[in-house]
Coordinates of C-alpha atoms and ligand atoms in Angstrom, one line a residue:
X28 CA 41.6 -110.8 -61.4
X29 CA 40.3 -114.6 -62.1
X30 CA 41.3 -116.5 -59.3
X31 CA 43.5 -119.2 -60.4
X32 CA 45.8 -116.1 -61.9
X33 CA 46.4 -114.3 -58.5
X34 CA 47.0 -118.0 -57.1
X35 CA 49.8 -118.7 -58.9
X36 CA 50.7 -116.1 -61.3
X37 CA 54.1 -117.3 -61.6
X38 CA 53.7 -120.4 -63.0
X39 CA 50.8 -118.8 -65.3
X40 CA 53.0 -116.5 -66.8
X41 CA 54.9 -119.1 -68.6
X42 CA 55.7 -119.1 -72.5
X43 CA 55.3 -115.7 -73.0
X44 CA 58.7 -114.2 -73.6
X45 CA 58.9 -115.0 -77.9
X46 CA 61.1 -112.9 -79.4
X47 CA 59.3 -110.6 -81.5
X48 CA 61.5 -108.6 -84.0
X49 CA 60.3 -110.3 -86.8
X50 CA 61.6 -108.0 -89.5
X51 CA 65.1 -108.8 -88.1
X52 CA 64.6 -112.3 -88.7
X53 CA 65.0 -112.5 -92.3
X54 CA 68.8 -111.0 -91.6
X55 CA 70.1 -114.0 -89.8
X56 CA 71.1 -116.8 -91.2
X57 CA 69.8 -119.3 -88.0
X58 CA 67.0 -119.0 -86.0
X59 CA 66.2 -119.6 -82.2
X60 CA 62.7 -119.7 -80.4
X61 CA 63.0 -118.8 -76.5
X62 CA 60.3 -119.4 -73.9
X63 CA 60.2 -118.3 -70.1
X64 CA 59.0 -119.5 -67.1
X65 CA 58.7 -118.3 -63.5
X66 CA 59.9 -114.8 -62.0
X67 CA 60.7 -111.4 -63.6
X68 CA 64.2 -112.3 -63.3
X69 CA 64.4 -115.2 -65.3
X70 CA 62.1 -113.2 -68.2
X71 CA 64.7 -110.5 -67.9
X72 CA 67.4 -113.2 -68.4
X73 CA 65.7 -114.2 -71.7
X74 CA 66.5 -110.9 -73.0
X75 CA 70.0 -111.0 -72.2
X76 CA 70.3 -114.2 -74.0
X77 CA 68.5 -113.1 -76.5
X78 CA 71.4 -110.1 -77.1
X79 CA 73.9 -112.8 -76.9
X80 CA 72.4 -114.9 -79.3
X81 CA 71.7 -111.6 -81.4
X82 CA 75.4 -111.2 -81.7
X83 CA 75.9 -115.2 -83.0
X84 CA 73.8 -114.3 -86.1
X85 CA 70.5 -115.7 -84.3
X86 CA 67.1 -113.8 -85.1
X87 CA 64.1 -114.8 -83.2
X88 CA 61.1 -116.7 -84.2
X89 CA 57.5 -116.9 -82.7
X90 CA 57.3 -120.4 -84.6
X91 CA 59.3 -122.8 -82.7
X92 CA 58.6 -125.5 -85.8
X93 CA 60.9 -123.3 -88.1
X94 CA 63.6 -122.7 -85.3
X95 CA 67.2 -124.1 -85.3
X96 CA 67.6 -123.5 -81.7
X97 CA 64.5 -124.0 -79.0
X98 CA 65.4 -122.8 -75.5
X99 CA 63.4 -123.0 -72.6
X100 CA 64.1 -120.7 -69.4
X101 CA 63.0 -122.9 -66.4
X102 CA 61.9 -122.1 -62.8
X103 CA 62.3 -124.8 -59.9
X104 CA 60.4 -122.7 -57.4
X105 CA 57.6 -125.3 -57.2
X106 CA 56.8 -128.5 -58.3
X107 CA 54.1 -127.8 -60.6
X108 CA 57.0 -125.3 -62.3
X109 CA 59.0 -127.9 -63.1
X110 CA 56.2 -130.4 -64.4
X111 CA 55.0 -127.5 -66.7
X112 CA 58.6 -127.7 -68.4
X113 CA 58.5 -131.8 -68.7
X114 CA 55.2 -131.4 -70.1
X115 CA 56.5 -128.7 -72.9
X116 CA 59.7 -130.6 -73.9
X117 CA 57.0 -133.0 -74.9
X118 CA 55.8 -131.0 -77.4
X119 CA 59.0 -130.2 -78.8
X120 CA 60.2 -134.1 -78.8
X121 CA 57.4 -134.3 -81.8
X122 CA 59.2 -131.9 -83.5
X123 CA 62.6 -132.9 -83.4
X124 CA 61.6 -135.9 -84.4
X125 CA 60.7 -134.4 -87.8
X126 CA 63.5 -132.1 -88.0
X127 CA 66.6 -134.5 -86.0
X128 CA 68.7 -130.8 -86.6
X129 CA 66.9 -128.8 -83.9
X130 CA 68.7 -128.3 -81.2
X131 CA 67.0 -128.0 -78.0
X132 CA 68.6 -126.0 -74.6
X133 CA 67.3 -125.7 -71.2
X134 CA 68.3 -122.7 -69.5
X135 CA 67.9 -121.1 -66.1
X136 CA 67.2 -122.9 -62.3
X137 CA 65.8 -126.1 -63.3
X138 CA 68.7 -126.4 -65.3
X139 CA 70.9 -125.4 -62.3
X140 CA 68.9 -127.8 -60.2
X141 CA 69.1 -130.9 -62.2
X142 CA 72.7 -130.5 -64.3
X143 CA 73.6 -133.2 -66.2
X144 CA 70.8 -135.2 -64.8
X145 CA 68.7 -133.4 -67.4
X146 CA 70.4 -134.7 -70.3
X147 CA 69.7 -138.1 -68.7
X148 CA 66.6 -138.0 -68.0
X149 CA 65.4 -136.1 -71.0
X150 CA 67.0 -137.4 -74.3
X151 CA 66.1 -134.8 -76.6
X152 CA 68.1 -131.9 -75.0
X153 CA 71.2 -131.3 -75.9
X154 CA 72.4 -128.2 -74.0
X155 CA 72.0 -127.2 -70.1
X156 CA 72.7 -123.9 -69.0
X157 CA 72.8 -122.3 -65.6
X158 CA 71.7 -118.8 -64.9
X159 CA 75.3 -117.6 -64.5
X160 CA 76.9 -119.3 -67.5
X161 CA 74.8 -117.6 -70.5
X162 CA 77.9 -115.9 -72.3
X163 CA 79.1 -119.8 -73.0
X164 CA 76.0 -120.5 -75.1
X165 CA 78.0 -119.5 -78.4
X166 CA 80.4 -122.2 -77.4
X167 CA 78.0 -124.8 -75.7
X168 CA 75.9 -124.1 -79.0
X169 CA 78.9 -125.2 -81.4
X170 CA 79.6 -128.2 -79.4
X171 CA 76.1 -129.1 -79.2
X172 CA 76.2 -128.9 -83.3
X173 CA 79.4 -131.1 -83.5
X174 CA 76.6 -133.9 -81.9
X175 CA 78.2 -133.7 -78.3
X176 CA 75.7 -133.0 -75.5
X177 CA 76.9 -130.1 -73.3
X178 CA 76.4 -128.7 -70.0
X179 CA 78.0 -125.4 -68.3
X180 CA 76.2 -124.9 -64.7
X181 CA 78.8 -122.9 -62.8
X182 CA 77.7 -120.7 -60.8
X183 CA 79.6 -117.3 -60.6
X184 CA 80.1 -114.7 -57.8
X185 CA 80.7 -111.8 -59.9
X186 CA 78.9 -112.3 -63.2
X187 CA 75.7 -109.5 -63.4
X188 CA 75.8 -109.3 -67.2
X189 CA 76.4 -105.6 -66.4
X190 CA 77.8 -104.7 -69.7
X191 CA 74.7 -106.5 -72.1
X192 CA 72.3 -104.5 -73.4
X193 CA 68.9 -106.9 -73.0
X194 CA 66.7 -107.1 -76.4
X195 CA 63.2 -105.8 -74.9
X196 CA 61.3 -109.5 -75.8
X197 CA 57.8 -109.0 -76.7
X198 CA 58.3 -105.4 -75.6
X199 CA 54.9 -102.8 -75.3
X200 CA 57.8 -99.9 -75.4
X201 CA 56.8 -98.2 -72.5
X202 CA 57.8 -100.8 -69.4
X203 CA 61.0 -102.6 -68.9
X204 CA 62.6 -104.4 -66.6
X205 CA 66.4 -103.7 -65.4
X206 CA 68.2 -106.4 -63.3
X207 CA 70.3 -105.1 -60.3
X208 CA 71.2 -107.5 -58.2
X209 CA 71.7 -111.8 -59.1
X210 CA 71.1 -114.5 -56.7
X211 CA 70.3 -114.3 -53.3
X212 CA 71.7 -114.6 -49.6
X213 CA 69.1 -115.0 -47.4
X214 CA 68.5 -118.7 -47.1
X215 CA 64.6 -119.1 -46.4
X216 CA 64.3 -122.8 -45.3
X217 CA 61.4 -123.1 -48.3
X218 CA 63.5 -121.8 -51.2
X219 CA 65.2 -123.1 -53.9
X220 CA 66.4 -119.8 -55.4
X221 CA 69.8 -119.6 -53.7
X222 CA 70.7 -123.1 -54.8
X223 CA 70.0 -122.3 -58.2
X224 CA 71.2 -118.5 -58.4
X225 CA 74.0 -118.4 -56.1
X226 CA 74.6 -115.7 -53.9
X227 CA 73.8 -112.7 -54.2
X228 CA 76.4 -109.7 -56.2
X229 CA 74.6 -106.0 -56.9
X230 CA 75.6 -104.5 -60.4
X231 CA 78.0 -101.5 -61.0
X232 CA 75.3 -98.2 -60.4
X233 CA 76.5 -96.9 -63.5
X234 CA 75.3 -99.6 -65.5
X235 CA 72.1 -99.5 -64.5
X236 CA 71.6 -95.6 -64.6
X237 CA 73.2 -95.9 -68.0
X238 CA 70.7 -98.5 -69.2
X239 CA 67.9 -96.5 -67.8
X240 CA 68.5 -93.5 -69.4
X241 CA 69.0 -95.9 -72.9
X242 CA 65.1 -96.8 -72.1
X243 CA 64.5 -93.8 -71.7
X244 CA 65.8 -92.3 -74.7
X245 CA 64.2 -95.0 -76.4
X246 CA 60.8 -93.8 -75.6
X247 CA 60.2 -96.4 -72.5
X248 CA 58.2 -94.5 -69.5
X249 CA 58.9 -97.0 -66.9
X250 CA 61.5 -99.3 -65.1
X251 CA 61.3 -101.9 -63.1
X252 CA 64.8 -102.7 -61.1
X253 CA 65.0 -106.5 -60.0
X254 CA 66.9 -108.3 -57.7
X255 CA 65.2 -111.5 -55.1
X256 CA 66.2 -108.9 -52.4
X257 CA 66.4 -105.2 -54.0
X258 CA 66.8 -103.4 -50.4
X259 CA 69.9 -105.8 -49.7
X260 CA 71.7 -103.8 -52.8
X261 CA 75.3 -102.4 -52.4
X262 CA 77.8 -101.6 -54.8
X263 CA 80.8 -99.3 -53.4
X264 CA 79.2 -96.6 -52.0
X265 CA 75.6 -96.8 -53.3
X266 CA 73.0 -98.5 -51.7
X267 CA 69.6 -98.9 -52.8
X268 CA 67.9 -96.0 -51.5
X269 CA 70.5 -93.8 -53.6
X270 CA 70.6 -96.1 -56.3
X271 CA 66.7 -95.3 -56.3
X272 CA 67.1 -91.9 -56.4
X273 CA 70.1 -92.0 -59.1
X274 CA 67.5 -93.8 -61.2
X275 CA 64.8 -91.8 -60.6
X276 CA 66.9 -88.4 -61.7
X277 CA 67.2 -89.9 -65.2
X278 CA 63.7 -88.1 -65.7
X279 CA 60.7 -87.0 -63.8
X280 CA 59.0 -88.2 -66.7
X281 CA 60.3 -91.7 -66.1
X282 CA 58.5 -94.0 -63.4
X283 CA 60.4 -96.0 -61.4
X284 CA 59.4 -99.6 -59.7
X285 CA 61.1 -101.9 -57.6
X286 CA 61.0 -106.0 -56.8
X287 CA 61.2 -107.6 -54.6
X288 CA 61.5 -105.8 -50.9
X289 CA 62.6 -108.1 -48.2
X290 CA 60.7 -106.7 -44.8
X291 CA 64.0 -106.7 -42.7
X292 CA 66.0 -104.9 -45.3
X293 CA 63.8 -102.3 -46.3
X294 CA 64.8 -99.3 -45.0
X295 CA 63.7 -95.9 -44.0
X296 CA 65.7 -94.4 -46.2
X297 CA 64.4 -96.0 -49.4
X298 CA 60.6 -95.2 -47.5
X299 CA 62.0 -91.2 -47.6
X300 CA 63.4 -91.4 -51.1
X301 CA 60.2 -92.9 -52.7
X302 CA 58.4 -90.5 -51.0
X303 CA 60.6 -87.9 -52.0
X304 CA 60.6 -88.2 -55.8
X305 CA 56.6 -88.8 -57.2
X306 CA 58.4 -90.6 -60.0
X307 CA 59.1 -93.3 -57.7
X308 CA 56.0 -95.7 -57.7
X309 CA 54.2 -95.8 -54.5
X310 CA 54.0 -99.4 -54.3
X311 CA 55.9 -101.9 -52.6
X312 CA 55.6 -105.5 -52.7
X313 CA 56.5 -106.9 -49.4
X314 CA 56.5 -110.9 -49.1
X315 CA 55.1 -111.8 -45.3
X316 CA 54.8 -115.8 -46.4
X317 CA 53.1 -116.5 -43.1
X318 CA 51.8 -114.3 -40.2
X319 CA 52.7 -116.6 -37.6
X320 CA 55.8 -116.2 -35.9
X321 CA 57.1 -119.3 -35.1
X322 CA 56.7 -120.4 -38.6
X323 CA 58.4 -117.5 -39.8
X324 CA 61.4 -118.6 -37.4
X325 CA 61.1 -121.9 -38.8
X326 CA 61.0 -120.6 -42.6
X327 CA 64.0 -118.3 -41.6
X328 CA 62.4 -115.4 -42.4
X329 CA 64.0 -113.1 -39.5
X330 CA 61.5 -111.4 -38.4
X331 CA 58.6 -111.5 -36.6
X332 CA 54.6 -111.0 -37.1
X333 CA 55.0 -107.6 -34.9
X334 CA 58.1 -106.6 -36.5
X335 CA 56.0 -107.0 -40.3
X336 CA 53.4 -105.1 -39.3
X337 CA 55.4 -102.5 -37.5
X338 CA 57.0 -102.2 -41.1
X339 CA 53.8 -102.0 -43.0
X340 CA 52.8 -99.0 -40.1
X341 CA 56.0 -97.3 -41.3
X342 CA 55.2 -97.5 -44.6
X343 CA 51.8 -95.5 -44.5
X344 CA 53.1 -93.4 -42.0
X345 CA 55.8 -92.1 -44.8
X346 CA 53.3 -92.9 -47.5
X347 CA 49.7 -93.1 -46.8
X348 CA 48.7 -93.9 -50.0
X349 CA 51.4 -96.6 -50.5
X350 CA 50.3 -99.5 -52.1
X351 CA 51.1 -102.8 -50.9
X352 CA 50.8 -106.5 -51.9
X353 CA 52.4 -109.7 -50.6
X354 CA 53.4 -113.3 -51.3
X355 CA 51.5 -116.2 -49.0
X356 CA 52.7 -120.0 -48.6
X357 CA 49.7 -121.9 -47.1
X358 CA 51.0 -125.1 -45.3
X359 CA 54.3 -125.0 -44.5
X360 CA 56.0 -127.7 -42.7
X361 CA 54.0 -128.0 -38.9
X362 CA 51.7 -124.9 -39.6
X363 CA 48.5 -125.3 -37.3
X364 CA 45.1 -123.6 -37.9
X365 CA 46.2 -121.0 -35.0
X366 CA 49.1 -120.5 -37.3
X367 CA 46.8 -120.3 -40.2
X368 CA 44.5 -118.0 -38.4
X369 CA 47.6 -115.7 -37.9
X370 CA 48.2 -115.4 -41.7
X371 CA 44.8 -114.4 -42.8
X372 CA 44.5 -111.7 -39.6
X373 CA 47.8 -110.6 -40.9
X374 CA 46.7 -110.2 -44.5
X375 CA 43.6 -108.2 -42.8
X376 CA 45.8 -106.0 -40.8
X377 CA 48.5 -105.0 -44.1
X378 CA 45.2 -104.6 -46.2
X379 CA 47.0 -105.8 -49.4
X380 CA 45.7 -104.7 -52.5
X381 CA 46.9 -107.8 -54.3
X382 CA 48.8 -111.3 -53.0
X383 CA 50.6 -113.9 -55.1
X384 CA 49.4 -117.1 -53.2
X385 CA 50.6 -120.5 -52.7
X386 CA 50.9 -123.9 -51.0
X387 CA 54.0 -125.1 -49.9
X388 CA 55.8 -127.0 -52.6
X389 CA 58.6 -129.1 -50.6
X390 CA 61.7 -128.6 -52.9
X391 CA 64.4 -131.3 -52.6
X392 CA 68.0 -130.2 -51.2
X393 CA 66.4 -127.0 -49.2
X394 CA 67.1 -126.6 -45.9
X395 CA 63.0 -127.5 -45.3
X396 CA 63.4 -130.3 -47.0
X397 CA 66.7 -131.6 -45.2
X398 CA 65.0 -130.6 -41.4
X399 CA 61.5 -130.5 -41.7
X400 CA 58.7 -132.9 -42.5
X401 CA 56.2 -131.8 -45.3
X402 CA 53.4 -132.7 -42.5
X403 CA 50.7 -130.7 -43.7
X404 CA 48.4 -133.1 -45.6
X405 CA 47.6 -131.9 -49.1
X406 CA 43.6 -131.1 -48.2
X407 CA 44.4 -129.0 -45.5
X408 CA 47.0 -127.3 -47.6
X409 CA 44.5 -126.9 -50.3
X410 CA 41.3 -125.8 -48.1
X411 CA 43.9 -123.2 -46.2
X412 CA 45.0 -121.9 -49.8
X413 CA 41.1 -121.4 -50.5
X414 CA 40.6 -119.6 -47.3
X415 CA 43.5 -116.9 -48.0
X416 CA 42.4 -116.7 -52.0
X417 CA 39.0 -115.6 -50.7
X418 CA 39.9 -113.1 -48.0
X419 CA 42.4 -111.6 -50.6
X420 CA 39.5 -111.4 -53.2
X421 CA 37.7 -109.2 -50.8
X422 CA 40.8 -107.3 -49.5
X423 CA 41.3 -106.4 -53.2
X424 CA 37.8 -105.5 -53.9
X425 CA 37.9 -103.1 -50.8
X426 CA 41.0 -101.4 -52.2
X427 CA 40.0 -101.0 -55.4
X428 CA 36.1 -99.9 -54.5
X429 CA 38.1 -97.4 -52.1
X430 CA 39.6 -96.1 -55.4
X431 CA 36.3 -94.7 -57.1
X432 CA 36.0 -91.2 -57.0
X433 CA 39.9 -90.1 -57.0
X434 CA 41.8 -89.2 -59.8
X435 CA 45.0 -90.8 -60.7
X436 CA 48.0 -90.1 -63.1
X437 CA 47.7 -93.3 -65.2
X438 CA 50.9 -94.4 -67.5
X439 CA 49.5 -95.8 -70.4
X440 CA 51.0 -99.1 -71.7
X441 CA 48.4 -100.0 -75.0
X442 CA 45.1 -100.6 -76.3
X443 CA 43.0 -102.5 -73.3
X444 CA 43.0 -106.2 -74.5
X445 CA 38.5 -106.4 -74.4
X446 CA 38.6 -102.7 -76.9
X447 CA 40.6 -100.9 -78.8
X448 CA 38.5 -98.0 -78.0
X449 CA 40.1 -98.0 -74.7
X450 CA 43.5 -97.5 -73.1
X451 CA 45.1 -99.7 -70.5
X452 CA 47.6 -98.1 -68.1
X453 CA 48.5 -98.6 -64.6
X454 CA 48.7 -96.0 -61.5
X455 CA 51.7 -95.3 -59.4
X456 CA 50.2 -97.7 -57.4
X457 CA 50.2 -100.4 -59.5
X458 CA 46.6 -100.8 -60.3
X459 CA 45.3 -101.6 -63.8
X460 CA 42.9 -98.8 -65.3
X461 CA 41.2 -99.1 -68.1
X462 CA 39.2 -95.7 -69.9
X463 CA 37.9 -94.5 -73.2
X464 CA 40.5 -93.3 -75.6
X465 CA 37.2 -90.6 -76.7
X466 CA 39.0 -87.6 -78.5
X467 CA 42.0 -87.0 -76.7
X468 CA 45.0 -87.4 -78.8
X469 CA 46.8 -89.6 -76.6
X470 CA 49.3 -92.1 -77.1
X471 CA 50.9 -95.6 -75.7
X472 CA 53.8 -93.7 -73.5
X473 CA 51.5 -90.8 -72.4
X474 CA 50.3 -90.1 -68.8
X475 CA 46.5 -89.3 -68.7
X476 CA 45.0 -88.0 -65.4
X477 CA 41.8 -90.7 -65.1
X478 CA 39.2 -89.9 -62.7
X479 CA 37.7 -93.8 -61.5
X480 CA 34.0 -94.5 -61.6
X481 CA 34.1 -98.0 -60.9
X482 CA 36.1 -100.9 -59.8
X483 CA 35.9 -104.4 -60.1
X484 CA 38.7 -107.1 -57.9
X485 CA 41.5 -106.2 -60.3
X486 CA 40.7 -103.7 -62.7
X487 CA 39.7 -99.4 -62.3
X488 CA 37.3 -98.0 -65.0
X489 CA 37.3 -94.2 -65.2
X490 CA 37.2 -91.5 -67.5
X491 CA 39.8 -89.0 -68.7
X492 CA 39.6 -85.4 -66.7
Ligands
SAM610 N1 62.5 -112.5 -53.1 C1 61.7 -112.8 -53.1 C2 61.2 -112.6 -51.5 O1 62.1 -112.6 -50.7 O2 60.0 -112.7 -51.2 C3 60.8 -114.1 -53.8 C4 61.5 -115.3 -54.1 S1 60.1 -116.7 -54.9 C5 61.1 -116.6 -56.6 C6 58.5 -116.0 -55.1 C7 57.8 -116.8 -54.3 O3 57.6 -118.3 -54.3 C8 58.1 -116.6 -52.7 O4 57.9 -115.2 -52.0 C9 56.9 -117.8 -52.1 O5 55.9 -116.8 -51.4 C10 57.0 -118.4 -53.0 N2 57.7 -119.5 -53.1 C11 59.2 -119.8 -53.1 N3 59.5 -121.3 -52.3 C12 58.0 -121.9 -52.7 C13 58.0 -123.3 -51.9 N4 58.8 -124.3 -52.1 N5 56.6 -123.7 -52.1 C14 55.4 -122.3 -52.2 N6 56.2 -120.9 -52.4 C15 57.2 -121.0 -52.8
SF4_611 FE1 64.2 -117.6 -51.7 FE2 64.2 -115.9 -49.7 FE3 65.8 -115.1 -51.3 FE4 63.4 -114.7 -51.7 S1 64.7 -114.1 -50.0 S2 64.6 -115.4 -53.3 S3 61.9 -116.4 -50.4 S4 65.3 -117.3 -50.1
F3S612 FE1 61.7 -119.4 -60.5 FE2 64.1 -119.2 -60.4 FE3 62.9 -117.3 -60.8 S1 63.0 -120.5 -59.2 S2 61.3 -117.8 -59.6 S3 62.7 -119.1 -62.1 S4 64.9 -117.3 -59.5

């Protein structure tokens, strides 16, 4: 994987969620265009928004120049993510000058963070809607059509959009995201999410299972259960382990993934449930953030270095072949060279297959911004990040090389980007596999057994056996 992609993949994932239902577009009288930034949960929210707009007679378009309504679903997690949105608005400003009737809406975490300030700072914006207020979009649009600028950033303790069936945007028809919790109660000091997404709440299990079953009946073969901290899922009598089992039982042919696991909350019960069901993917995204207990404490992650390493050990005891990935932050407040070395060594000891790596970006209003000085100079943050990326590149290379000669079950997601004579798919451990189609009558959504012959740092190459 190119370094840049590894480094900042969440910010690289931008503007991908165009609604693609081109055939439907003619049936609708009005057209909307939506672009999404940030995490998978935000992309899934755009699918909920698309569903709400569908009911209001809005069809999606990939061309914002013809849209009545242009929406940006935004992210605030790092300053760069917000800057990207500001730059993007400049493009829309030019279009709006030519077509003053076009409405521009800002959704998501940046909307929640800036509230009505957004309207003052960006004159072209007509509508500002926070993550818990999407049901009010139709009313806000009507008001905006009447010339009124509108804002709804109320956070909710109950909203889970459980009854709204997401319209799958730009879907490959094989894999889909299903949100199981919203918000976060954790208060990691660096993080803006608890402020933009509000208190954690879990969606009822029956609606989650029904959505997964419906996806399977429509031909999907993999669901990823989403939450900022999936392991703290709890609704009535159902905990996360039980929910995983309920979804795994929809069909042995439906793969189940989940993200993100907080190291403090993932339990043995979850690990044993994963081990018990072959269709629960053997892959855990277990963000460490730092390898120094002192820094982890300042981050309010509530675990120590030793505790984290024990968790990794436990995962490998219960599932020796489980893939593990991480998020790592360089240059958090007060981080010393020794702390940084602790981060490098915990990465090495955990043998991550992959990591998302960032340098610390102070976010206004967070606990860290209020309590600590952002005192690691930019060039040091950058140099440490580079060392983190270089180490991860080596770990990834080792991990992928180690798969040569093994045979994996691969779920085919589509043609390889480089050649339509090759399939593209993933192993249970979330590694990308590319292999020639040859004469086999396979299609997207099928499982293939592939023997790995070659490996790069982010792709396995093999042949069907
Ligand atoms: N809930 C997940 C967790 O606990 O790991 C993910 C939350 S956040 C959306 C994704 C990642 O962004 C975090 O794991 C962290 O590494 C990174 N992140 C969050 N705030 C950051 C900040 N202020 N500066 C740099 N990276 C940040
Ligand atoms: Fe942010 Fe921490 Fe919550 Fe993750 S667990 S969303 S890093 S506060
Ligand atoms: Fe960004 Fe909000 Fe997700 S801040 S990472 S879009 S929860």
